[in-house]
Coordinates of C-alpha atoms in Angstrom, one line a residue:
M879 CA 125.1 108.1 73.7
F880 CA 122.2 109.7 75.9
F881 CA 124.3 112.3 77.8
Q882 CA 124.4 116.0 76.6
N883 CA 125.3 119.1 78.3
H884 CA 122.5 120.0 80.3
E885 CA 122.6 121.7 83.6
P886 CA 121.4 119.4 86.4
K887 CA 117.9 120.0 87.7
S888 CA 117.0 121.0 91.2
S889 CA 114.5 118.3 91.9
Y890 CA 116.9 116.1 93.7
R891 CA 119.0 118.8 95.3
Q892 CA 119.2 119.8 98.7
T893 CA 117.3 123.3 98.7
P894 CA 116.3 125.7 101.3
E895 CA 112.9 124.9 101.7
N896 CA 113.6 121.3 102.1
S897 CA 116.9 120.8 103.6
S898 CA 115.8 121.6 107.2
L899 CA 115.0 118.6 109.2
S900 CA 112.8 120.1 111.8
P901 CA 110.5 123.0 110.2
A902 CA 110.6 126.0 112.7
S903 CA 108.3 128.9 112.7
Q904 CA 110.1 132.2 111.6
N905 CA 107.5 134.4 113.6
S906 CA 105.6 133.8 116.4
A907 CA 102.5 135.5 114.8
P908 CA 100.4 133.0 112.6
H909 CA 101.6 132.9 108.8
A910 CA 98.2 133.7 107.5
L911 CA 97.8 136.9 109.6
Q912 CA 101.3 138.2 108.6
L913 CA 100.2 137.5 105.1
A914 CA 96.8 139.2 105.3
K915 CA 98.6 142.5 107.0
K916 CA 101.2 142.7 104.3
I917 CA 98.9 142.3 101.6
G918 CA 96.2 144.7 103.0
N919 CA 93.6 143.0 101.0
K920 CA 90.0 143.1 102.8
A921 CA 88.9 140.1 101.0
M922 CA 92.2 138.1 101.5
I923 CA 92.1 139.3 105.1
N924 CA 88.8 137.7 105.7
L925 CA 89.6 134.7 103.9
L926 CA 93.1 134.2 106.0
Q927 CA 91.9 135.2 109.5
K928 CA 89.8 131.9 109.6
Q929 CA 93.3 130.4 109.9
T930 CA 94.2 132.5 112.9
H931 CA 92.9 130.2 115.7
I932 CA 95.4 129.9 118.5
Q933 CA 95.1 127.9 121.6
P934 CA 97.5 127.1 124.6
V935 CA 99.8 124.2 124.8
I936 CA 98.9 121.6 127.3
Q937 CA 100.7 118.3 126.3
G938 CA 104.0 117.8 124.5
K939 CA 104.3 114.1 123.6
F940 CA 106.1 114.3 120.6
K941 CA 107.1 118.0 120.4
D942 CA 110.1 119.1 118.7
I943 CA 110.8 115.6 118.0
E944 CA 114.1 115.0 116.1
P945 CA 114.9 111.6 113.9
T946 CA 116.9 109.3 115.6
D947 CA 120.1 107.8 113.8
Y948 CA 120.0 103.9 114.7
G949 CA 123.0 102.2 115.5
A950 CA 124.1 99.2 113.5
N951 CA 123.0 96.8 116.2
E952 CA 119.5 98.1 116.0
Y953 CA 118.6 96.7 112.4
D954 CA 119.0 93.2 111.0
N955 CA 121.4 92.1 108.3
D956 CA 121.5 88.5 106.8
R957 CA 124.7 87.9 105.5
N958 CA 123.1 85.6 103.0
N959 CA 121.3 88.6 101.4
E960 CA 122.7 90.6 98.4
G961 CA 122.2 93.8 100.1
Q962 CA 123.4 95.2 103.8
F963 CA 121.7 98.2 105.4
T964 CA 124.5 100.6 106.3
A965 CA 122.4 103.5 107.8
V966 CA 118.8 104.3 109.2
R967 CA 117.3 107.4 110.4
A968 CA 113.9 107.5 111.8
D969 CA 111.6 108.8 114.3
K970 CA 111.4 105.6 117.0
D971 CA 108.2 104.6 118.4
L972 CA 106.3 107.5 117.1
P973 CA 102.5 107.0 118.1
T974 CA 100.1 105.9 115.7
Y975 CA 96.6 107.8 115.3
F976 CA 94.9 105.0 117.3
G977 CA 97.7 105.4 120.0
V978 CA 97.3 109.0 120.3
L979 CA 93.5 109.0 120.2
K980 CA 93.4 106.3 122.9
D981 CA 95.6 107.8 125.2
T982 CA 93.9 111.4 124.7
F983 CA 90.4 110.5 124.6
G984 CA 90.2 106.9 126.3
E985 CA 90.0 103.6 124.9
D986 CA 86.2 103.3 125.3
N987 CA 85.7 106.3 123.2
V988 CA 87.8 105.1 120.4
N989 CA 86.0 103.1 117.3
K990 CA 88.6 100.4 117.2
S991 CA 86.9 99.3 113.7
F992 CA 87.8 102.5 112.4
F993 CA 91.6 101.5 112.7
S994 CA 91.1 97.8 111.9
K995 CA 93.4 98.0 108.9
T996 CA 96.1 99.6 111.1
N997 CA 95.7 97.4 114.2
E998 CA 98.7 95.4 113.4
L999 CA 100.8 98.5 114.2
G1000 CA 99.6 98.9 117.8
D1001 CA 100.2 102.1 119.6
T1002 CA 103.4 103.0 118.1
C1003 CA 105.2 102.9 114.4
D1004 CA 108.4 104.2 113.5
R1005 CA 108.3 107.2 110.7
P1006 CA 111.2 106.8 108.2
H1007 CA 113.4 109.7 107.1
S1008 CA 116.4 108.0 105.3
V1009 CA 117.7 104.5 104.7
S1010 CA 121.2 103.6 103.2
A1011 CA 122.3 100.1 101.9
I1012 CA 125.3 98.5 99.9
V1013 CA 124.3 95.9 97.3
K1014 CA 126.4 93.3 95.5
K1015 CA 124.1 91.7 92.8
G1016 CA 124.3 88.0 92.6
T1017 CA 121.9 85.6 91.1
S1018 CA 119.3 85.4 93.8
R1019 CA 115.7 84.6 92.7
K1020 CA 114.0 85.2 96.1
D1021 CA 110.4 86.1 95.7
R1022 CA 108.9 89.1 97.4
K1023 CA 107.0 87.9 100.7
G1024 CA 104.1 89.9 101.7
D1025 CA 104.0 91.3 105.4
S1026 CA 101.3 92.7 107.3
V1027 CA 103.3 95.7 108.5
V1028 CA 103.7 96.7 105.0
S1029 CA 100.2 96.8 104.1
A1030 CA 99.2 98.4 107.4
I1031 CA 101.6 101.2 106.9
G1032 CA 100.1 101.8 103.6
N1033 CA 96.7 102.1 105.2
L1034 CA 98.2 104.6 107.8
G1035 CA 98.5 106.9 104.9
T1036 CA 94.9 106.4 103.8
E1037 CA 93.8 106.9 107.6
E1038 CA 95.8 110.3 107.5
R1039 CA 93.9 111.4 104.0
L1040 CA 90.8 110.6 105.4
I1041 CA 90.9 112.1 108.8
R1042 CA 92.6 115.2 107.3
D1043 CA 90.3 115.8 104.3
G1044 CA 87.3 113.6 105.0
K1045 CA 85.4 111.2 102.4
N1046 CA 85.7 112.5 99.0
D1047 CA 84.5 110.6 95.9
A1048 CA 86.6 112.7 93.8
A1049 CA 89.9 111.7 95.4
K1050 CA 91.7 109.3 93.5
T1051 CA 94.8 108.9 95.9
A1052 CA 95.5 105.7 97.5
Y1053 CA 98.5 104.3 99.2
D1054 CA 100.7 101.2 99.5
G1055 CA 103.3 100.5 102.1
G1056 CA 106.3 101.6 100.1
H1057 CA 109.7 100.4 100.9
L1058 CA 112.3 102.9 100.9
V1059 CA 115.0 100.1 100.1
G1060 CA 113.1 97.5 98.4
Y1061 CA 112.8 94.1 99.5
Q1062 CA 114.0 92.4 96.1
I1063 CA 116.8 95.2 96.0
V1064 CA 118.5 93.7 99.2
R1065 CA 116.8 90.2 98.7
G1066 CA 115.6 90.1 102.3
I1067 CA 112.7 89.9 104.7
E1068 CA 114.8 92.4 106.7
A1069 CA 113.4 95.1 104.5
N1070 CA 109.8 94.5 105.8
Q1071 CA 110.7 97.1 108.9
E1072 CA 108.8 100.1 110.0
W1073 CA 112.0 102.3 109.6
N1074 CA 111.9 101.2 106.1
I1075 CA 108.3 101.7 105.0
A1076 CA 106.1 104.7 104.1
P1077 CA 103.0 105.4 102.7
Q1078 CA 103.5 105.8 98.8
D1079 CA 101.2 106.7 96.3
V1080 CA 99.7 103.4 95.0
K1081 CA 100.0 104.1 91.1
N1082 CA 103.8 105.1 91.9
N1083 CA 104.5 102.3 94.1
E1084 CA 103.1 99.8 91.6
H1085 CA 104.3 101.3 88.5
S1086 CA 106.5 104.4 88.5
Y1087 CA 109.0 103.6 91.1
N1088 CA 108.8 99.8 90.6
H1089 CA 109.3 100.0 86.9
T1090 CA 112.1 102.6 86.8
I1091 CA 114.8 102.9 89.3
E1092 CA 113.9 99.8 91.1
K1093 CA 113.6 97.6 87.7
M1094 CA 117.0 99.1 87.0
L1095 CA 118.5 98.0 90.2
R1096 CA 117.0 94.5 90.1
G1097 CA 118.2 94.2 86.7
A1098 CA 121.9 95.1 87.6
G1099 CA 124.4 92.5 86.0
K1100 CA 125.9 89.8 88.4
G1101 CA 128.9 91.1 90.5
T1102 CA 127.6 94.9 90.1
E1103 CA 128.2 96.8 93.5
Y1104 CA 126.5 99.9 94.1
T1105 CA 125.4 102.1 97.2
Y1106 CA 121.7 102.9 97.6
S1107 CA 120.3 105.7 99.7
V1108 CA 116.5 106.8 100.0
E1109 CA 115.4 109.8 101.8
V1110 CA 111.8 110.8 102.4
K1111 CA 110.6 114.3 103.5
Y1112 CA 107.5 115.6 105.3
D1113 CA 106.0 119.0 104.6
Q1114 CA 105.2 119.4 108.4
W1115 CA 105.7 117.3 111.6
N1116 CA 102.0 117.2 112.8
F1117 CA 98.4 118.0 111.5
S1118 CA 95.5 119.4 113.5
V1119 CA 91.8 118.1 113.7
D1120 CA 89.0 118.5 115.9
Q1121 CA 86.5 116.2 117.9
E1122 CA 83.7 117.0 115.8
Q1123 CA 85.5 115.9 112.5
L1124 CA 86.7 112.7 114.5
V1125 CA 83.1 112.0 115.5
K1126 CA 81.9 112.7 111.9
L1127 CA 84.4 110.2 110.4
G1128 CA 83.8 107.5 113.0
A1129 CA 87.3 107.7 114.7
L1130 CA 85.7 108.7 118.0
K1131 CA 82.3 107.8 119.4
Q1132 CA 81.2 111.0 121.0
V1133 CA 82.3 114.5 121.8
D1134 CA 83.7 114.7 125.3
S1135 CA 83.8 118.0 126.6
T1136 CA 86.4 116.9 129.2
K1137 CA 88.9 116.4 126.7
P1138 CA 90.7 118.8 124.4
W1139 CA 88.5 120.1 121.4
E1140 CA 91.4 120.2 119.1
I1141 CA 94.3 117.7 118.6
Q1142 CA 97.4 117.1 116.8
L1143 CA 98.4 113.9 115.0
P1144 CA 101.8 113.0 113.4
V1145 CA 102.1 113.1 109.6
R1146 CA 102.8 110.0 108.1
I1147 CA 102.4 110.8 104.3
P1148 CA 105.8 112.0 103.0
F1149 CA 105.8 114.9 100.3
K1150 CA 109.1 114.0 98.7
W1151 CA 110.7 110.8 98.0
D1152 CA 114.4 111.0 96.7
A1153 CA 116.4 107.8 95.8
K1154 CA 119.9 107.8 94.5
A1155 CA 122.0 104.7 93.6
D1156 CA 125.7 104.8 92.6
M1157 CA 128.3 102.1 91.5
T1158 CA 131.1 101.8 93.9
K1159 CA 133.5 101.7 91.0
T1160 CA 132.7 103.8 88.0
D1161 CA 135.2 102.3 85.7
E1162 CA 134.3 98.5 85.9
N1163 CA 132.9 97.8 82.3
K1164 CA 131.3 94.6 83.1
W1165 CA 129.1 96.5 85.7
K1166 CA 125.6 97.6 84.7
F1167 CA 122.3 98.5 85.7
G1168 CA 119.1 97.1 83.9
S1169 CA 116.7 99.5 81.9
P1170 CA 113.5 100.9 83.0
T1171 CA 110.5 99.2 81.8
K1172 CA 108.9 100.5 78.9
G1173 CA 105.1 101.1 78.7
E1174 CA 102.7 103.9 79.4
S1175 CA 101.8 102.8 82.9
S1176 CA 105.4 103.2 83.9
F1177 CA 105.6 106.9 82.8
E1178 CA 102.1 108.2 83.4
Q1179 CA 103.2 110.3 86.3
F1180 CA 106.5 111.3 84.5
S1181 CA 107.3 115.0 84.8
Q1182 CA 110.4 116.7 83.3
T1183 CA 110.1 119.9 85.4
M1184 CA 108.6 118.4 88.6
D1185 CA 106.0 121.2 88.7
E1186 CA 103.8 120.7 91.7
G1187 CA 101.1 122.5 90.1
N1188 CA 100.6 119.5 88.1
L1189 CA 99.6 117.3 91.1
D1190 CA 96.1 116.6 91.1
F1191 CA 94.3 114.1 93.6
T1192 CA 91.6 113.7 91.2
R1193 CA 93.6 111.9 88.5
K1194 CA 95.4 109.0 88.9
S1195 CA 98.1 109.8 86.5
H1196 CA 98.8 112.9 88.7
T1197 CA 98.2 112.0 92.4
A1198 CA 102.3 111.9 92.2
R1199 CA 104.7 113.3 89.7
F1200 CA 108.5 111.8 89.2
N1201 CA 111.5 112.1 87.2
L1202 CA 114.5 110.2 86.5
A1203 CA 118.2 111.5 85.9
F1204 CA 121.3 109.4 85.2
S1205 CA 125.2 110.0 85.7
D1206 CA 128.0 108.5 83.7
K1207 CA 131.4 107.4 84.8
D1208 CA 132.5 111.1 84.8
G1209 CA 129.7 112.4 87.0
N1210 CA 128.0 114.2 84.1
E1211 CA 124.1 114.1 84.8
E1212 CA 121.0 114.2 82.6
L1213 CA 117.2 113.8 83.1
Y1214 CA 116.0 110.9 81.2
D1215 CA 113.9 111.6 78.1
I1216 CA 111.2 109.3 77.3
D1217 CA 111.1 110.1 74.3
S1218 CA 114.7 109.8 73.2
N1219 CA 115.9 106.6 71.3
N1220 CA 119.5 107.1 72.5
F1221 CA 119.3 105.5 75.9
D1222 CA 122.1 103.1 76.7
A1223 CA 122.1 101.3 79.9
K1224 CA 125.8 100.4 79.8
K1225 CA 126.7 103.9 80.1
V1226 CA 124.8 104.5 83.3
K1227 CA 127.0 104.6 86.5
G1228 CA 124.3 106.4 88.7
I1229 CA 120.6 106.8 88.9
R1230 CA 118.6 109.4 90.7
Y1231 CA 114.9 109.2 91.3
S1232 CA 112.8 112.1 92.7
M1233 CA 108.9 111.9 93.5
H1234 CA 106.3 114.3 94.9
Q1235 CA 103.2 113.1 96.3
S1236 CA 99.8 115.3 96.4
L1237 CA 99.2 115.9 100.1
P1238 CA 95.9 116.4 102.2
T1239 CA 94.9 120.1 102.8
D1240 CA 93.1 120.0 106.0
F1241 CA 89.8 120.9 104.5
L1242 CA 87.4 119.7 107.1
K1243 CA 89.0 121.4 110.1
N1244 CA 86.3 123.4 112.2
Q1245 CA 86.8 126.8 113.4
K1246 CA 84.7 126.7 116.5
P1247 CA 83.6 123.9 118.8
V1248 CA 80.0 123.1 117.8
E1249 CA 79.1 120.5 120.5
W1250 CA 82.0 120.8 123.0
K1251 CA 81.4 122.8 126.3
G1252 CA 84.8 122.4 127.9
D1253 CA 87.1 124.8 129.4
E1254 CA 88.7 127.2 126.9
A1255 CA 92.0 126.9 128.8
N1256 CA 92.2 122.9 127.8
A1257 CA 91.3 123.5 124.1
V1258 CA 94.0 121.8 122.5
A1259 CA 96.2 118.9 122.9
H1260 CA 99.4 120.4 121.2
F1261 CA 102.1 117.8 119.9
G1262 CA 104.3 119.9 118.1
E1263 CA 104.8 123.0 115.6
V1264 CA 102.0 122.6 112.7
K1265 CA 103.9 124.3 110.1
K1266 CA 103.7 123.3 106.3
G1267 CA 106.8 123.6 104.4
Q1268 CA 107.2 123.7 100.4
A1269 CA 106.7 120.4 98.8
S1270 CA 108.7 121.3 95.7
S1271 CA 111.9 122.5 94.6
T1272 CA 110.5 124.2 91.5
N1273 CA 110.0 127.9 91.0
I1274 CA 107.0 129.3 92.4
L1275 CA 106.6 131.5 89.8
E1276 CA 105.8 128.4 87.6
I1277 CA 103.6 127.0 90.1
M1278 CA 101.1 129.6 90.6
P1279 CA 100.0 130.0 86.9
A1280 CA 99.5 126.2 86.8
K1281 CA 97.1 126.2 89.8
L1282 CA 95.2 129.1 88.8
K1283 CA 94.5 127.6 85.4
R1284 CA 93.3 124.2 87.2
N1285 CA 90.9 126.1 89.5
K1286 CA 89.8 128.4 86.5
I1287 CA 88.7 125.4 84.9
L1288 CA 87.0 124.0 87.8
I1289 CA 85.0 127.1 88.3
D1290 CA 83.9 127.1 84.8
E1291 CA 82.9 123.4 85.0
I1292 CA 80.9 124.0 88.1
E1293 CA 79.0 126.9 86.5
E1294 CA 78.1 124.7 83.5
I1295 CA 76.4 122.2 85.6
G1296 CA 72.9 123.1 86.4
D1297 CA 71.9 122.3 89.8
V1298 CA 68.6 120.8 91.0
E1299 CA 66.2 121.6 93.8
K1300 CA 66.0 119.2 96.8
P1301 CA 63.2 116.5 96.3
E1302 CA 61.0 114.9 98.8
K1303 CA 62.8 111.7 100.1
M1304 CA 61.5 108.5 98.6
R1305 CA 59.0 106.2 100.3
F1306 CA 60.2 102.7 99.9
I1307 CA 57.9 100.8 102.2
P1308 CA 54.1 101.7 102.5
E1309 CA 53.5 103.1 105.9
G1310 CA 50.9 100.9 106.9
I1311 CA 52.8 97.8 105.8
S1312 CA 55.7 99.1 108.0
Q1313 CA 53.6 99.3 110.9
L1314 CA 52.5 95.4 110.8
D1315 CA 53.7 92.9 113.2
E1316 CA 56.4 90.7 111.8
R1317 CA 54.1 87.5 112.1
D1318 CA 51.5 89.2 110.5
E1319 CA 50.2 87.2 107.5
K1320 CA 49.3 90.3 105.3
K1321 CA 53.1 91.2 105.8
C1322 CA 53.9 87.8 104.4
V1323 CA 51.6 87.8 101.5
F1324 CA 53.0 91.5 100.7
I1325 CA 56.6 90.3 100.5
Y1326 CA 55.5 87.2 98.6
Q1327 CA 53.9 89.5 95.8
L1328 CA 57.1 91.9 95.9
E1329 CA 59.1 88.7 95.0
K1330 CA 56.8 87.8 92.2
N1331 CA 56.9 91.6 91.0
K1332 CA 60.9 91.3 91.2
I1333 CA 61.1 94.7 93.0
R1334 CA 64.7 94.3 94.3
N1335 CA 66.5 95.7 91.2
E1336 CA 64.8 99.0 91.6
Y1337 CA 65.2 99.0 95.4
I1338 CA 68.9 98.3 95.1
I1339 CA 69.7 101.1 92.7
L1340 CA 67.2 103.7 94.3
K1341 CA 68.6 102.9 97.9
K1342 CA 72.2 103.3 96.6
I1343 CA 71.7 106.6 95.2
E1344 CA 70.0 107.5 98.2
T1345 CA 72.6 106.7 100.5
D1346 CA 75.4 107.9 98.3
Y1347 CA 73.7 111.2 96.8
Y1348 CA 70.7 112.3 98.9
P1349 CA 73.0 113.9 101.7
F1350 CA 74.6 116.3 99.2
F1351 CA 71.3 118.3 99.1
D1352 CA 71.6 119.0 102.7
V1353 CA 74.9 120.9 102.1
Q1354 CA 73.5 122.5 98.9
P1355 CA 72.7 126.0 100.1
E1356 CA 76.1 126.1 102.0
E1357 CA 77.8 125.1 99.0
E1358 CA 76.2 127.8 96.8
E1359 CA 77.4 130.4 99.2
R1360 CA 80.8 128.9 99.3
F1361 CA 81.3 128.6 95.8
E1362 CA 80.6 132.5 95.4
K1363 CA 83.1 133.3 98.0
E1364 CA 85.8 130.8 96.3
K1365 CA 85.2 132.8 93.1
E1366 CA 85.7 136.1 94.9
N1367 CA 89.0 134.7 96.5
F1368 CA 90.1 133.4 93.1
D1369 CA 89.6 136.8 91.3
T1370 CA 91.5 138.2 94.5
I1371 CA 94.5 136.0 94.1
T1372 CA 94.6 136.3 90.3
N1373 CA 94.7 140.0 90.3
E1374 CA 97.3 140.1 93.1
F1375 CA 99.6 137.7 91.0
A1376 CA 99.1 139.7 88.1
T1377 CA 100.1 142.8 89.5
W1378 CA 103.1 141.3 91.1
M1379 CA 104.3 139.8 87.9
Q1380 CA 103.9 143.0 86.2
E1381 CA 106.2 144.8 89.0
L1382 CA 108.6 141.9 89.4
D1383 CA 111.2 143.3 87.0
N1384 CA 111.5 146.7 88.9
K1385 CA 111.9 144.9 92.4
E1386 CA 115.1 144.5 94.4
E1387 CA 116.2 141.2 95.3
D1388 CA 114.8 141.3 98.8
E1389 CA 111.5 142.5 97.6
I1390 CA 111.1 139.6 95.0
E1391 CA 112.0 137.2 97.7
S1392 CA 109.1 138.7 99.7
I1393 CA 106.7 138.4 96.7
Q1394 CA 107.7 134.8 96.4
Q1395 CA 107.1 134.0 100.0
K1396 CA 103.5 135.5 99.4
M1397 CA 103.0 133.3 96.4
V1398 CA 103.7 130.3 98.4
Q1399 CA 101.1 131.1 100.8
Y1400 CA 98.9 132.0 97.9
S1401 CA 99.9 128.5 96.3
K1402 CA 98.6 126.8 99.5
I1403 CA 95.2 128.5 99.5
L1404 CA 94.9 127.6 95.9
E1405 CA 95.5 124.0 96.6
A1406 CA 92.6 124.0 99.5
Q1407 CA 90.7 125.6 97.0
T1408 CA 91.2 122.8 94.6
L1409 CA 89.8 120.5 97.2
T1410 CA 86.7 122.8 97.9
L1411 CA 85.8 123.2 94.0
T1412 CA 86.4 119.6 93.3
R1413 CA 83.9 118.7 96.2
I1414 CA 81.3 121.1 95.0
K1415 CA 81.4 119.9 91.5
N1416 CA 81.4 116.4 92.7
H1417 CA 78.2 117.0 94.7
R1418 CA 76.3 119.2 91.9
I1419 CA 77.0 116.0 89.8
G1420 CA 75.6 113.8 92.4
R1421 CA 72.7 115.6 92.8
N1422 CA 71.9 115.6 89.1
L1423 CA 72.4 111.8 88.9
Y1424 CA 70.2 111.5 91.9
E1425 CA 67.3 113.3 90.1
E1426 CA 67.8 111.5 86.6
T1427 CA 67.9 108.1 88.5
V1428 CA 64.8 108.6 90.6
N1429 CA 62.9 109.8 87.4
E1430 CA 63.9 106.7 85.7
F1431 CA 63.4 103.9 88.2
Y1432 CA 60.9 105.2 90.8
P1433 CA 57.9 105.2 88.7
D1434 CA 58.4 101.4 88.1
Y1435 CA 59.0 100.9 91.8
K1436 CA 55.8 102.4 92.9
E1437 CA 54.1 100.7 90.3
K1438 CA 55.3 97.3 91.6
I1439 CA 54.4 98.3 95.1
W1440 CA 50.9 99.4 93.8
R1441 CA 50.3 95.7 92.1
S1442 CA 51.6 94.0 95.4
L1443 CA 49.0 95.9 97.1
Q1444 CA 46.2 95.4 95.0
V1445 CA 46.7 91.7 95.2
L1446 CA 47.2 91.9 98.9
R1447 CA 43.6 93.8 99.1
S1448 CA 41.9 91.0 96.9
I1449 CA 43.1 88.3 99.0
T1450 CA 43.2 89.6 102.7
G1451 CA 40.8 92.5 102.1
Y1452 CA 43.9 94.9 103.6
D1453 CA 42.8 98.5 103.0
S1454 CA 45.5 101.0 103.6
D1455 CA 48.4 102.8 102.0
S1456 CA 46.1 104.7 99.5
E1457 CA 49.2 106.9 98.6
Y1458 CA 50.7 104.2 96.5
Y1459 CA 47.4 103.7 94.3
H1460 CA 47.4 105.4 90.9
G1461 CA 47.2 109.1 91.0
G1462 CA 48.0 109.1 94.8
K1463 CA 44.6 108.2 95.8
K1464 CA 42.4 105.2 96.6
T1465 CA 39.3 105.4 94.2
D1466 CA 35.9 104.2 95.7
S1467 CA 34.3 102.8 92.9
K1468 CA 31.9 100.2 94.6
N1469 CA 28.7 101.8 93.8
K1470 CA 29.7 103.9 90.4
T1471 CA 28.6 102.5 86.9
N1472 CA 30.4 103.1 83.6
S1473 CA 29.0 104.8 80.6
N1474 CA 27.1 101.8 79.5
G1475 CA 25.0 101.6 83.0
K1476 CA 27.0 98.5 83.9
R1477 CA 28.3 97.7 87.0
T1478 CA 32.0 98.9 87.9
L1479 CA 35.0 96.9 88.1
E1480 CA 35.0 96.4 91.8
A1481 CA 31.1 95.8 92.1
R1482 CA 31.8 92.9 89.5
E1483 CA 34.8 91.6 91.5
D1484 CA 32.8 91.4 94.6
N1485 CA 30.0 89.4 92.6
H1486 CA 33.0 87.3 91.1
K1487 CA 34.2 86.6 94.4
K1488 CA 30.8 85.2 95.6
R1489 CA 31.1 82.9 92.7
K1490 CA 34.7 81.8 93.4
S1491 CA 35.2 78.1 92.9
D1492 CA 36.3 76.4 95.9
K1493 CA 39.7 75.6 94.0
E1494 CA 40.6 79.1 93.7
Q1495 CA 39.8 79.7 97.5
Q1496 CA 41.9 76.6 98.2
D1497 CA 44.7 78.1 95.9
N1498 CA 44.7 81.5 97.8
K1499 CA 45.0 79.4 101.0
K1500 CA 47.8 77.6 100.0
M1501 CA 49.8 80.9 98.6
I1502 CA 49.0 82.3 102.1
E1503 CA 50.6 79.4 103.8
E1504 CA 53.5 79.4 101.6
A1505 CA 54.0 83.2 102.2
I1506 CA 53.9 82.8 105.9
G1507 CA 56.4 79.9 105.6
K1508 CA 58.8 81.7 103.6
Y1509 CA 58.6 85.2 105.2
L1510 CA 57.2 84.6 108.8
R1511 CA 59.3 86.9 111.2
K1512 CA 61.2 88.7 108.3
S1513 CA 60.3 92.4 107.8
V1514 CA 60.1 93.9 104.6
V1515 CA 63.2 95.9 105.0
D1516 CA 65.0 92.6 105.7
Y1517 CA 63.8 91.1 102.4
L1518 CA 64.8 94.2 100.2
N1519 CA 68.3 94.0 102.0
K1520 CA 68.4 90.5 101.5
K1521 CA 68.8 89.6 105.1

C-alpha cells in the first residue's frame, strides 16, 4: 500500500499569504522604501528607491474589484454530459489589454496586429478564480473539440509576459488556454467558457496536468462519482507599464503626451493552480480512479517540496512546478512518490494537484517619462492596487538559498563569457548599385551575376544574425555597468541573508517574522535579478555568435559581390564601388607591366575585347536582354529577400 504516516504538505493548504481574495496594502508607504529604511543599507536603499515612483490616481475602472459568484442560470449544463458545473467564481467582463489600451489611448493609436491572436475576445474577458463540478463517469467517448476562445486566452498570457518583460530569447515560458475543469472531464463543450479557462504553462498543460490528475479522472471506472473543484490564485490584481514600453513592443503606435504616461493592466496569469477531486462515497469498492501516465515528460516538472526557488523561466522543465497527493478512504493523505513501486490506484479516494507557474517580473518598466511631456498630475491611469503577493507556501528560508545559488551560477557564467567590441555594420549592397534606377540594365546584369554566384545562402545567414544580434551591441555599455551593479547588489543580499541566518536562533518570534518578511522582498529582487542576468548572458552569447558568423561568411559574401562587379564591369563598363575590389581598393593597372615587360592583364583584356568575335558580343547582348527580362523593376534588396 502506498500510504504512510507522512504529515500532509502545505502546498495545497490555505496559507496566510494566499488565503486573501484581494491583496491589500498593509502600509501606505511603498514596500520597497519601508524595507530600505528597516535595513539601513545604502546599497540596498539605492536599489530599492527606484521602485518608489508614486503618482496620483485619476481613473478606477476595475479598482478594488471582487470576484463574482455566478448564479446557476449563468452557466450552461447539458444533462447529457457526464459532469455538471455546481459553482463558478470569476471576475466578470474584465477588460482585455486591447480593451484597456483602446479606451485609454484611443483606437487609432493601438496596433491591432499586436493583438491579432486575442481579437476573438474583444474588449472584455472573464478572469476565473474557481470552478466546481460533480461528475459521474459514464462510457462517453466524446473527443475534445477545439475552440478559438481557448487558444485566445492562452495567448492572453503570452501578451502579458511580453508586455511586462519584453522580448527575451532566453525565456522558455509559453501558454496554452488551460481548462480549470477539463472538457474531457465533464465531456461537454460547456467547458469552453471564459470563466473556466486561464493561461497555463504549455508544458504543464500538455503533459503534467493532462497526464496526472486529469488522466486519473478521465480514466475513472464506470459509475464512479466524484466532486471536482479547481482554484487559481493571482499574486496581484494588476501590473503597471508605461507608454514607452508599449510603443517599443508595438502595442501602441506612438507616445501621446495628452494621455497618462503610466497605465495599469489586469493580471491574467495565475501564480497557483490547485485542483481537488473526491469520491462522493469512499466505501464504494467498485469505484476507482485511473493511474497517472508513466513517462519522463509527465513528471519533468514534478517537485516534492514545491520550492519556488526551483522555478526557472529559461528551462522548460522548470517554468512550472507541481506535485500530487492522494487520500484513502479514511482521509489519510500522502504525497505521490514517482520512484515508489507501491502505488495502488484502487486505494485512492481523493486526488490533490498543486502547481506554481513562473511569473513575469516587470523588468522593462521605465522610471522616467522619456518622450512624454504631459501634465504630471495626469501621469498614471490607476486601476487598482499593485501589490505582489507570495506565490509559494514553502518556507522562505528554503527559497532564498536556491535563488542565491541560481544567480551566483549566472554571474559566474557571464564572467566566463568574453565579450567582443562593436564592429562596423556590414555592407550588403554596393552603394553605387543601390543608387541605380530599378530599370537600369547594369542593375539587372548585377542581379543576374548574383544569381549565378549563388549569394543568397550567405545573405540569409548574415542578414538574420544582423537582425537578431547586432542590436545587442547598442546596449553593451549599459549592460556592462548594470552587471557590475547587480554583482554589488547580489553581494549585499548574500551578506544580509548570512547575517540573518546566524542571528535567527537568538531572535524572538516577532523578530523572526519581521526577518522573513524582509526575505520575501529580497526574494522578489533576486527574481528580477535572474531575468536581468539571463538577459545579459544571452546578449553576450549573441554578440560572440555575431562575430563568429561574420568572420565565417562575410568574406565569401564580399568575394561573390566582387566577382559579380568584375563581370558587370567587363560587359557594361560599370566603374564604381571600388570598396568591394580585393584589398578594398580598385587597382588601376591599365598602363603597368609585369616583371617580364609584358602588358598587364587589363591591357591584354582591352586588346582582347577589340578582337572579340561577333558571336561573343552577341552572347553578351543576349545575356543583358535575359537579365533585363528577369530583373527589370526588381531591386537588389527585393532579389536578396526573394520578393
